[in-house]
Coordinates of C-alpha atoms (C1' of nucleotides) in Angstrom, one line a residue:
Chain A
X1 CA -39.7 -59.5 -107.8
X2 CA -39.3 -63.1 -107.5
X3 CA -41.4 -66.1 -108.7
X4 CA -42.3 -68.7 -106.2
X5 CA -40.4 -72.0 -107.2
X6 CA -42.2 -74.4 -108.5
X7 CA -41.0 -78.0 -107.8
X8 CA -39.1 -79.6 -109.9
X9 CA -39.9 -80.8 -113.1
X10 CA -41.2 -84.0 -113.5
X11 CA -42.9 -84.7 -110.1
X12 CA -46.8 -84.4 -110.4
X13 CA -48.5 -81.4 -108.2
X14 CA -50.9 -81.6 -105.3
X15 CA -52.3 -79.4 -102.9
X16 CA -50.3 -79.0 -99.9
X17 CA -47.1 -80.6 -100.6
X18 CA -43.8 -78.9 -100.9
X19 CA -41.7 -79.9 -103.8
X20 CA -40.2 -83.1 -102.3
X21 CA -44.3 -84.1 -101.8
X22 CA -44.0 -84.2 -98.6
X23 CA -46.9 -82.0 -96.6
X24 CA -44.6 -79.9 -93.7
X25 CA -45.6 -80.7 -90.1
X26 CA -48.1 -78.8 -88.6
X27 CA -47.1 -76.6 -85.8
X28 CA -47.0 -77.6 -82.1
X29 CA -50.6 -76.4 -80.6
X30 CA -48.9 -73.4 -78.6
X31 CA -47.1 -71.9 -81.0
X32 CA -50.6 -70.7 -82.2
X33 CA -51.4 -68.9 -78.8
X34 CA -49.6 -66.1 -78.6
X35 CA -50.8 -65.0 -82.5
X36 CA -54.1 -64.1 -81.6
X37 CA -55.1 -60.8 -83.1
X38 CA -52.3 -58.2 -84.6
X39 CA -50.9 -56.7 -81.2
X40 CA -49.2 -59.5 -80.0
X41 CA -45.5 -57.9 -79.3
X42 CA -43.0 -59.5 -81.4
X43 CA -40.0 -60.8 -80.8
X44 CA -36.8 -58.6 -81.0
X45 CA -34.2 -58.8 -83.8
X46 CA -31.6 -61.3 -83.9
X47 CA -28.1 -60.8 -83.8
X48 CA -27.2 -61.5 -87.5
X49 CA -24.4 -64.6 -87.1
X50 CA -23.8 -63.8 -83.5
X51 CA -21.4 -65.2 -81.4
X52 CA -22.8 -68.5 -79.2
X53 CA -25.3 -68.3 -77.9
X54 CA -23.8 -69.5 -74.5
X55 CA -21.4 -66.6 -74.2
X56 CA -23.6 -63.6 -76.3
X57 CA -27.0 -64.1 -74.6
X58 CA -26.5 -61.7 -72.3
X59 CA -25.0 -58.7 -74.6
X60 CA -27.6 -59.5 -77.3
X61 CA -30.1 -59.6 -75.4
X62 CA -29.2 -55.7 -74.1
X63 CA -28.1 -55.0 -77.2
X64 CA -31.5 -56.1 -79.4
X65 CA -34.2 -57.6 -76.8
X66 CA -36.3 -54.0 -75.6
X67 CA -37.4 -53.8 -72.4
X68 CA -36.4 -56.9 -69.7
X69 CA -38.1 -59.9 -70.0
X70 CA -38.2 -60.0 -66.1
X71 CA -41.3 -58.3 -65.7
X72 CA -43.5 -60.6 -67.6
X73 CA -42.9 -63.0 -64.2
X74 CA -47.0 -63.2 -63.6
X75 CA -47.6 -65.0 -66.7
X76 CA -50.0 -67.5 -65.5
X77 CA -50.3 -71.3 -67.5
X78 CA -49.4 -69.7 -71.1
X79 CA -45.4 -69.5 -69.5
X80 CA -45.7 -72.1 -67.7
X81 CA -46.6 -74.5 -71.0
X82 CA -43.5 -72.4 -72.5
X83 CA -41.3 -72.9 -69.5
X84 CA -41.9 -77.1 -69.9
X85 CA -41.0 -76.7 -74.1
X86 CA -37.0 -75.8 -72.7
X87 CA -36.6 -75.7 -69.6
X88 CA -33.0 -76.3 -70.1
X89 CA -32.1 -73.5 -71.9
X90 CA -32.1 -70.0 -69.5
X91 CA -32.1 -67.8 -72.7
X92 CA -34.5 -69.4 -74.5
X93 CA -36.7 -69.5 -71.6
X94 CA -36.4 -65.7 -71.2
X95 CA -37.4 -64.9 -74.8
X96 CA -40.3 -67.3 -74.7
X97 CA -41.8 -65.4 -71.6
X98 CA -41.2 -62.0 -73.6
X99 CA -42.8 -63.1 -76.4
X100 CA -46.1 -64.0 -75.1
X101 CA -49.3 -61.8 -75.4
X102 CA -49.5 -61.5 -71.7
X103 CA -46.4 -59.7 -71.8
X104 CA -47.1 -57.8 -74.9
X105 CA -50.4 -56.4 -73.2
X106 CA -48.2 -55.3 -70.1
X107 CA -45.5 -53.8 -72.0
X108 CA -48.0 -52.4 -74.5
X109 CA -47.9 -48.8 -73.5
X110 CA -44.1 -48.4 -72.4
X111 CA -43.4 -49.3 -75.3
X112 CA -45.7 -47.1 -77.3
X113 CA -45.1 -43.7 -74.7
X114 CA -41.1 -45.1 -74.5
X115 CA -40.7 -46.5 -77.9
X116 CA -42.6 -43.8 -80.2
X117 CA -39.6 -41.2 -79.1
X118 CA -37.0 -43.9 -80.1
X119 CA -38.4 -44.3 -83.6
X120 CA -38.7 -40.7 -84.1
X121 CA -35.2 -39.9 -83.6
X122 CA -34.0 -42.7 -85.7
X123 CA -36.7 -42.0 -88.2
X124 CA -35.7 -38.1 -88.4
X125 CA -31.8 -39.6 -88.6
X126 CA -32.5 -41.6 -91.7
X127 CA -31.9 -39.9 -95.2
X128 CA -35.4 -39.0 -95.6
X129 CA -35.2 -35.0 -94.7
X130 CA -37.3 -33.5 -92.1
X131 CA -39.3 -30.8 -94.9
X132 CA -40.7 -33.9 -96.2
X133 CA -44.4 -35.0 -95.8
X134 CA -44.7 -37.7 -94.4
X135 CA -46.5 -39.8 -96.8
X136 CA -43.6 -39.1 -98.8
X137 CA -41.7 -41.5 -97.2
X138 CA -44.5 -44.3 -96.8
X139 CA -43.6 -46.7 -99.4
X140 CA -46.1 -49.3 -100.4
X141 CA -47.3 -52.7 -103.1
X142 CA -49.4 -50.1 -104.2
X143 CA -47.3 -47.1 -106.0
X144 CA -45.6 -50.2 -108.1
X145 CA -46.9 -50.7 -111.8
X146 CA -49.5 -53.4 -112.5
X147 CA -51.0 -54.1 -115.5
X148 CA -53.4 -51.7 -116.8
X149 CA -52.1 -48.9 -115.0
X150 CA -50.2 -46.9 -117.8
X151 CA -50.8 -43.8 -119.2
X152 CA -54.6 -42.8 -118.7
X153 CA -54.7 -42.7 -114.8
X154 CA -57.1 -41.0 -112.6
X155 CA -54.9 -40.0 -110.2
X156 CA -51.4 -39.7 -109.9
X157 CA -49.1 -42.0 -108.2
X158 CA -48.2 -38.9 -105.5
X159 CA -51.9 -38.7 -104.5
X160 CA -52.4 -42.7 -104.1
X161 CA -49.5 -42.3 -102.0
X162 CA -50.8 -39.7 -99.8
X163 CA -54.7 -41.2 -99.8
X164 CA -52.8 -44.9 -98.7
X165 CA -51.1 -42.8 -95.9
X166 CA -53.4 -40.6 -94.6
X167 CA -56.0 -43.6 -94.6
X168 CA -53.9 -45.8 -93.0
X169 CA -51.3 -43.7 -91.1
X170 CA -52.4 -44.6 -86.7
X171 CA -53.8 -48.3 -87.0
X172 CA -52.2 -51.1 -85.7
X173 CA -51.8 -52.5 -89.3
X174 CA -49.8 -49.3 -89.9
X175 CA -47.5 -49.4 -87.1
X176 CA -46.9 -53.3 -87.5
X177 CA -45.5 -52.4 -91.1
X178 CA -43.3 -49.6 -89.7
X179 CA -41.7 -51.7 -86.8
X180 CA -41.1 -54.5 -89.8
X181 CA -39.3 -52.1 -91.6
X182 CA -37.4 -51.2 -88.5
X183 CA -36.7 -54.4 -88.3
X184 CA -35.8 -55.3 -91.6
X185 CA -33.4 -51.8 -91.6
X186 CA -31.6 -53.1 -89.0
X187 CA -31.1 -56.7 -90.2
X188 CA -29.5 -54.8 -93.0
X189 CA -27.2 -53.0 -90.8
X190 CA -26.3 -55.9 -89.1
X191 CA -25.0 -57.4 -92.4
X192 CA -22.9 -54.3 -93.4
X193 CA -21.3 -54.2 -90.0
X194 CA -20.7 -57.8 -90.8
X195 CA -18.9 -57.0 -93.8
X196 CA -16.5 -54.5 -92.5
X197 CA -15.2 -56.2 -89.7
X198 CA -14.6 -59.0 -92.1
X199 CA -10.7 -59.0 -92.9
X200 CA -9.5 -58.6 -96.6
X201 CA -8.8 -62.6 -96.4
X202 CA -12.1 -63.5 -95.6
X203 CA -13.9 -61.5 -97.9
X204 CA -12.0 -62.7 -100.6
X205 CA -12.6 -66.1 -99.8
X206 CA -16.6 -65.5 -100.1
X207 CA -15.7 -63.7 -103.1
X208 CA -14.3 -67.0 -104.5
X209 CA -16.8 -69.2 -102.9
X210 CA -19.4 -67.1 -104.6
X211 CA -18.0 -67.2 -107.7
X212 CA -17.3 -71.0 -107.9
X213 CA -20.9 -71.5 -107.0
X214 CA -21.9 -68.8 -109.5
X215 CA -20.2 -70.9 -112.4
X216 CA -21.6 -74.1 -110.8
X217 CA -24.9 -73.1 -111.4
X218 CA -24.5 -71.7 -115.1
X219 CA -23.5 -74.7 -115.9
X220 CA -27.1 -76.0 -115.1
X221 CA -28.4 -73.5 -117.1
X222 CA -30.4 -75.1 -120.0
X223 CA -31.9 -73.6 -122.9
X224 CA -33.9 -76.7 -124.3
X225 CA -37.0 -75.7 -122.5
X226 CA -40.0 -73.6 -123.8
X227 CA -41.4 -72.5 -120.8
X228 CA -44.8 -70.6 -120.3
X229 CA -46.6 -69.1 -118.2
X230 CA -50.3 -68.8 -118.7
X231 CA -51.9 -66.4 -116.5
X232 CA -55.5 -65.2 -116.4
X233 CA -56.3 -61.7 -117.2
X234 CA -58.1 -60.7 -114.1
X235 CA -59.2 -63.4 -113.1
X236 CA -61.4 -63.4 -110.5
X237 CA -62.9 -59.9 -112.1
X238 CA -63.2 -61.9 -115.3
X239 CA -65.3 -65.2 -113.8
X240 CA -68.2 -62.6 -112.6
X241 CA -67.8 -60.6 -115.9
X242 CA -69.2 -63.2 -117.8
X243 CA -72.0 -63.8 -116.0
X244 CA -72.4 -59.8 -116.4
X245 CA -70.3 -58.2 -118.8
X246 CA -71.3 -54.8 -118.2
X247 CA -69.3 -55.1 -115.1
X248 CA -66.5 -54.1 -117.1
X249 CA -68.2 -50.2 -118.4
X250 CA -67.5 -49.5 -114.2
X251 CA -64.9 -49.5 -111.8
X252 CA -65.2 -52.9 -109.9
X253 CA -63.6 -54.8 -107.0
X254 CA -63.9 -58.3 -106.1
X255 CA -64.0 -58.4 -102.3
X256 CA -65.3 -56.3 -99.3
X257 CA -64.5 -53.3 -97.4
X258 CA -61.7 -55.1 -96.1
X259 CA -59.8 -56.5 -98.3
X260 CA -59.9 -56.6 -102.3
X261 CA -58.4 -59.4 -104.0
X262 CA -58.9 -58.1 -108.0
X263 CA -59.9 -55.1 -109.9
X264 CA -60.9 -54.1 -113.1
X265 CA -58.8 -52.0 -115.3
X266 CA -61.8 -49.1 -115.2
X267 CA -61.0 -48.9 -111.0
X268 CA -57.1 -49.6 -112.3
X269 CA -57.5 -46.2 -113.3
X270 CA -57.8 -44.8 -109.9
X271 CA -54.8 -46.7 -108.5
X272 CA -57.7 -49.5 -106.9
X273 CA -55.7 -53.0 -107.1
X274 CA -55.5 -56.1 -105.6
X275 CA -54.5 -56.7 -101.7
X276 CA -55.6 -53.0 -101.4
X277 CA -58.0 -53.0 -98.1
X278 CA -61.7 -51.6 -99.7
X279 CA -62.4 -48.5 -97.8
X280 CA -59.2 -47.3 -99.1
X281 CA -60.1 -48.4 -102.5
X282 CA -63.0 -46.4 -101.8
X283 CA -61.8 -43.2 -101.0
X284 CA -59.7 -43.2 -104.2
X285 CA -62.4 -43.9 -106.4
X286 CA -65.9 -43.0 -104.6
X287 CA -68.4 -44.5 -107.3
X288 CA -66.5 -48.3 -106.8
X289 CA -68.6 -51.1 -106.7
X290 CA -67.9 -54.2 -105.0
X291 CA -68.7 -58.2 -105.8
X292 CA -68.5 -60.8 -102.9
X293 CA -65.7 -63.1 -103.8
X294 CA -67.0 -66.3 -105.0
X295 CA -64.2 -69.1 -104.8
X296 CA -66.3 -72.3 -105.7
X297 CA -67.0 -70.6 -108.9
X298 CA -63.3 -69.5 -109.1
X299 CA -62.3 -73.0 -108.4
X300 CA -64.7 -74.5 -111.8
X301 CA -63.2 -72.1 -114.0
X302 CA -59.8 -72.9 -112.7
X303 CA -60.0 -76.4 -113.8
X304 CA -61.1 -76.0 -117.1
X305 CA -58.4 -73.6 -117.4
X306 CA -55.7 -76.5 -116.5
X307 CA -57.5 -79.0 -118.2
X308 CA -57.7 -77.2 -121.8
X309 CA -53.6 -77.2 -121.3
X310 CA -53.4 -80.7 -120.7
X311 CA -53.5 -81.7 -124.9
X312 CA -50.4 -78.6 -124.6
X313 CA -48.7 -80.9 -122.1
X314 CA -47.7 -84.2 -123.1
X315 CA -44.9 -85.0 -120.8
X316 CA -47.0 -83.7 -117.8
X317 CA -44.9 -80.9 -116.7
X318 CA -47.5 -78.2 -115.7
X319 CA -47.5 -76.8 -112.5
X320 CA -50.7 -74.8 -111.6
X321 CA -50.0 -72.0 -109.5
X322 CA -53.0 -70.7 -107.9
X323 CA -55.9 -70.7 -109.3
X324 CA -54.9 -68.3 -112.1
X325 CA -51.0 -69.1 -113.2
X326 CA -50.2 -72.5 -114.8
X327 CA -46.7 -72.9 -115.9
X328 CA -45.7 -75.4 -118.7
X329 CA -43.1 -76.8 -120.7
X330 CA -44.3 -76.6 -124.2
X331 CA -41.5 -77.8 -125.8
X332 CA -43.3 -81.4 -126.4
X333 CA -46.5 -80.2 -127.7
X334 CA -44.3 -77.6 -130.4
X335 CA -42.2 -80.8 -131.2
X336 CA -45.3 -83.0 -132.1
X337 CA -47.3 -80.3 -133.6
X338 CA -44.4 -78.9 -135.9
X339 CA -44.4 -75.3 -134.8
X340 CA -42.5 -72.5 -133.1
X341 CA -43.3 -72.6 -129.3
X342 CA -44.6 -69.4 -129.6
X343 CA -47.5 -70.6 -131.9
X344 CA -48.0 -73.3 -130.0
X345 CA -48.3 -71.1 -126.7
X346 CA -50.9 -68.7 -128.9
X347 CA -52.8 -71.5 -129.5
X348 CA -52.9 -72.8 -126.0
X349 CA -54.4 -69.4 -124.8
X350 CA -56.6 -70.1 -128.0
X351 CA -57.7 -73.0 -126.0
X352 CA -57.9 -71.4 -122.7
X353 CA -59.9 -68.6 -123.7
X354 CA -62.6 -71.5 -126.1
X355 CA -62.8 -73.2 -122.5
X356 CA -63.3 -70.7 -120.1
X357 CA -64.5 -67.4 -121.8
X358 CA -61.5 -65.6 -120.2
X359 CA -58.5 -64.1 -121.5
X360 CA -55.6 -65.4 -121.0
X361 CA -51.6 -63.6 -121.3
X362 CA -48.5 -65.8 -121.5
X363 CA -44.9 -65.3 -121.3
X364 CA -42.4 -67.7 -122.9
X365 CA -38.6 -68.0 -121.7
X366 CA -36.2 -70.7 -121.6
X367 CA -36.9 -71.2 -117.2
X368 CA -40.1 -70.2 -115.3
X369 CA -38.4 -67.5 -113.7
X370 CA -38.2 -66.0 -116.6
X371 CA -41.4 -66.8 -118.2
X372 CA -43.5 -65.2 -115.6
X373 CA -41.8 -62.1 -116.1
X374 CA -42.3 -62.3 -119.7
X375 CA -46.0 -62.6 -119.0
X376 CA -46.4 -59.4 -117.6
X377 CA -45.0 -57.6 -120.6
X378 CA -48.2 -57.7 -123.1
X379 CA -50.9 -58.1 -120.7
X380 CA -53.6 -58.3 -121.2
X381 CA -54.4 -60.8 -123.8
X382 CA -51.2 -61.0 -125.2
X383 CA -47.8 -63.2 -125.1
X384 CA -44.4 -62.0 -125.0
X385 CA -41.4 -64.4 -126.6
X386 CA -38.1 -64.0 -124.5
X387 CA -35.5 -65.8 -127.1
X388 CA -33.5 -68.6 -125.7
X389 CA -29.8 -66.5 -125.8
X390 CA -28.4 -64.5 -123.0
X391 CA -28.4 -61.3 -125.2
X392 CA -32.1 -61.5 -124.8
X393 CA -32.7 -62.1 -121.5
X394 CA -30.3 -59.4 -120.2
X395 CA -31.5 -57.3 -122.5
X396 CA -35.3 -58.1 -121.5
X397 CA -33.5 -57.3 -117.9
X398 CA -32.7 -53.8 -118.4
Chain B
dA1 C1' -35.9 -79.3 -85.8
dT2 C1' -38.3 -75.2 -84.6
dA3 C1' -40.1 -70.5 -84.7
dC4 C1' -40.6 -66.7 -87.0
dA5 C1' -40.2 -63.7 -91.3
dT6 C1' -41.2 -62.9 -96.0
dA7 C1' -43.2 -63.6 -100.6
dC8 C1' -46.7 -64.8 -103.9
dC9 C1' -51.5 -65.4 -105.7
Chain C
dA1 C1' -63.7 -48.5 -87.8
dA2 C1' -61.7 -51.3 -91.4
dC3 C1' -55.4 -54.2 -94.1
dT4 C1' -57.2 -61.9 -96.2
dG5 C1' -55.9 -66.9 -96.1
dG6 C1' -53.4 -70.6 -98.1
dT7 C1' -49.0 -72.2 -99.5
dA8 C1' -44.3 -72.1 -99.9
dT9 C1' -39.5 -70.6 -99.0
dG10 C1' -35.9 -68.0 -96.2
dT11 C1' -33.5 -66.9 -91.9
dA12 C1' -31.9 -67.6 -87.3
dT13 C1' -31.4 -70.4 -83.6

DNA sequence: ATACATACC
DNA sequence: AACTGGTATGTAT
C-alpha cells in the first residue's frame, strides 16, 4: 500500500491545493452529465501504447470498444453538446456518443443478456478452478489486516469473505467492481503482450533507462530527516467515546446503514471496519450499534490535534493529512530539545493525547513513506522507530 | 489539456 | 434495499 504524497517540504498546506498550491481546474459542466447514478456504461479499455490513433481507430475500436457506437444515433441534446466539444475528430466523436447514459440505458440489457456469457467463459478460463465457491474468488479491502484485528476474532477471515459476497454478490455496486477488475486484468495483459513483442534491444534499453533512473533517485535519498507520522487511534470512534466512554464495552460503528467510516476494536472483532457499507457490518455482527457521523465535532478535535504539534514543529514542515494523520519532521524540535527523535515523537503524542483526550500512534522513519508504515506497526497507542540505515528498512520490509 | 481510473482518509 | 465524499495522483489520449 502506498502513502499519498504529501507536497514537498517546505511549502505551507491548504485545503484544496495540489503540491505546487495551485487548486486544479474544475471540470467542464458536461463532463458531469453522463455520471449520474452508478449505471452509467463506461467506457471501454484502451489500447495500452497503441499505434496512432489515425491509423488504429478502427481495429481498436473492434478490438476493445463492445458493442458499435452506431446505435446510440437518437441521442438527443446530451450528443449533440458532445458532438460541438470535437467535432473534428471522427473517433473521438464516436466514443463520446458511446459513452453517454443514453446509450448506456439502451445497451443496458444486451450487454447484461450478451455480456454476462462473455464473462463467464473468461471468468471459468482464469486460474481460479471451477470446484471453487464463488466467494472464494471475491477478493476485497476487507479480508486485509487492520489494526486491532489479530488474534481474538469473532469470525474467521473465510466467513467475512463469504458474508461480504453473499451480501453483496447481484447489485450494481457488485458488478461495477467485477467489470473494473476485468478491466484492470486486461490492462495487465495488454502490458505483458507489450513486453514480448518487445525485441531483446529494446528491452535492454528500458532495462538501462531504469536503472540509471533507479541510481538517480538513491542519490536523493536522505537520511537527515526524522520523519513522523502521528495518526489518531480511531479517530472518529474516539471523538464520540469521550463524550461516552462506555461506547467502547460494545461493538460500535460511526456511520449509517450505508456506509461506515470507523469502528471500534470490540466490532473489529467481527471483521466490522471502516468503508464497510453497514448492513453488511450488520449481518456480521448483529448486536452493532451505530453513531451518526459528526464532522464539525471531528473537525475541533482535529485542530487541537495539529496545533498541540505545532511547539514539535519549528521549521513548519507538518503536513496534515485528513483529519487524523499529521506528518512531521521532528528533527528540529529533537535538535533544540536535546533528545533522540524518538522521545521527542513520545512526547508529541504526550501532547496530543493532553490536548485532545485521544490516543495517538506514531511511526518514525527517515521519509514519510516510510513513517506511515511504521505507524501501523504498534497501534494502538504506541510508536514504532524505523532506524535511519538500509538494513533497517529492508528488514522492516520483509 | 482533458477525461477517466485509482488510491487514501 | 442498501457500497461515501473530498482530495490527490496516475494513465491514456
Amino acid at each position: 500500500a502506498r502513502a499519498r504524497q504529501p507536497p514537498p517540504r517546505g511549502l505551507p498546506w491548504r485545503p484544496g491545493a495540489n503540491e505546487r498550491g495551485v487548486r486544479p481546474r474544475p471540470r467542464r459542466p458536461w463532463a458531469r452529465v453522463g455520471q449520474r447514478g452508478k449505471q452509467r456504461q463506461r467506457r471501454s479499455p484502451q489500447p495500452f501504447m497503441s499505434a496512432p490513433s489515425t491509423s488504429a481507430a478502427g481495429a481498436a475500436g473492434e478490438a476493445h470498444a463492445g458493442p458499435d457506437a452506431a446505435s446510440a444515433g437518437d441521442g438527443g441534446e446530451l450528443v449533440l453538446e458532445l458532438l460541438e466539444e470535437d467535432e473534428d475528430d471522427e473517433a473521438c466523436d464516436r466514443e463520446e456518443a458511446q459513452d453517454g447514459w443514453f446509450a448506456a440505458s439502451q445497451q443496458q440489457h444486451e450487454l447484461q443478456s450478451a455480456g454476462a456469457g462473455e464473462a463467464g467463459t473468461e471468468a471459468g478460463a482464469g486460474p481460479s478452478a471451477a470446484d471453487e465457491p464463488a466467494w472464494k474468488d471475491y477478493a476485497t479491502v476487507f479480508t486485509n489486516d487492520k489494526a486491532g484485528m489479530g488474534d481474538n476474532m469473532v469470525h474467521s477471515k473465510e466467513h467475512v469473505q463469504r458474508v461480504v459476497y453473499e451480501m453483496s454478490q447481484g447489485s450494481p455496486h457488485f458488478e461495477n467492481e467485477r467489470r473494473k477488475e476485468r478491466a484492470a486484468d486486461e490492462r495487465a495483459s495488454r502490458m505483458e503482450a507489450h513486453v514480448r513483442a518487445a525485441t531483446e534491444q529494446a528491452l535492454q534499453a528500458a532495462r538501462r533507462r531504469a536503472d540509471a533512473a533507479l541510481t538517480a533517485l538513491e542519490l536523493t535519498r536522505r537520511s537527515d530527516r526524522a520523519w513522523a507520522l502521528f495518526d489518531m487511534d480511531q479517530f472518529f470512534f474516539a471523538v464520540h467515546a469521550q463524550k461516552d466512554p462506555k461506547l467502547h464495552e460494545v461493538p460500535v460503528a460511526v456511520g449509517g446503514i450505508g456506509m461506515i467510516s470507523t469502528a471500534n476494536y470490540a466490532a473489529r472483532r467481527y471483521g466490522v471496519r471502516s468503508a464497510m457499507p453497514g448492513f453488511i457490518a450488520k449481518k456480521l455482527c448483529p448486536q452493532l450499534t451505530f453513531v451518526r457521523s459528526d464532522f464539525a465535532e471531528y473537525s475541533r478535535v482535529s485542530k487541537l490535534f495539529g496545533e498541540a504539534l505545532r511547539p514539535f514543529d519549528p521549521e513548519g514542515t507538518a503536513y496534515q493529512a485528513g483529519l487524523d494523520e499529521c506528518y512531521v519532521d521532528l528533527k528540529a524540535a529533537s535538535a533544540a530539545r536535546d533528545e533522540t527523535p524518538a522521545e521527542t515523537c513520545a512526547a508529541a503524542r504526550a501532547a496530543i493525547k493532553a490536548a485532545t483526550g485521544i490516543t495517538v500512534s506514531a511511526g518514525l522513519a527517515p521519509s514519510r513513506q516510510l513513517a506511515k508504515v511504521a505507524s501501523d506497526l504498534n497501534k494502538p497507542d504506541g510508536q514504532y522507530v524505523l532506524p535511519s540505515n538500509r538494513g533497517a528498512v529492508v528488514a522492516c520490509a520483509r
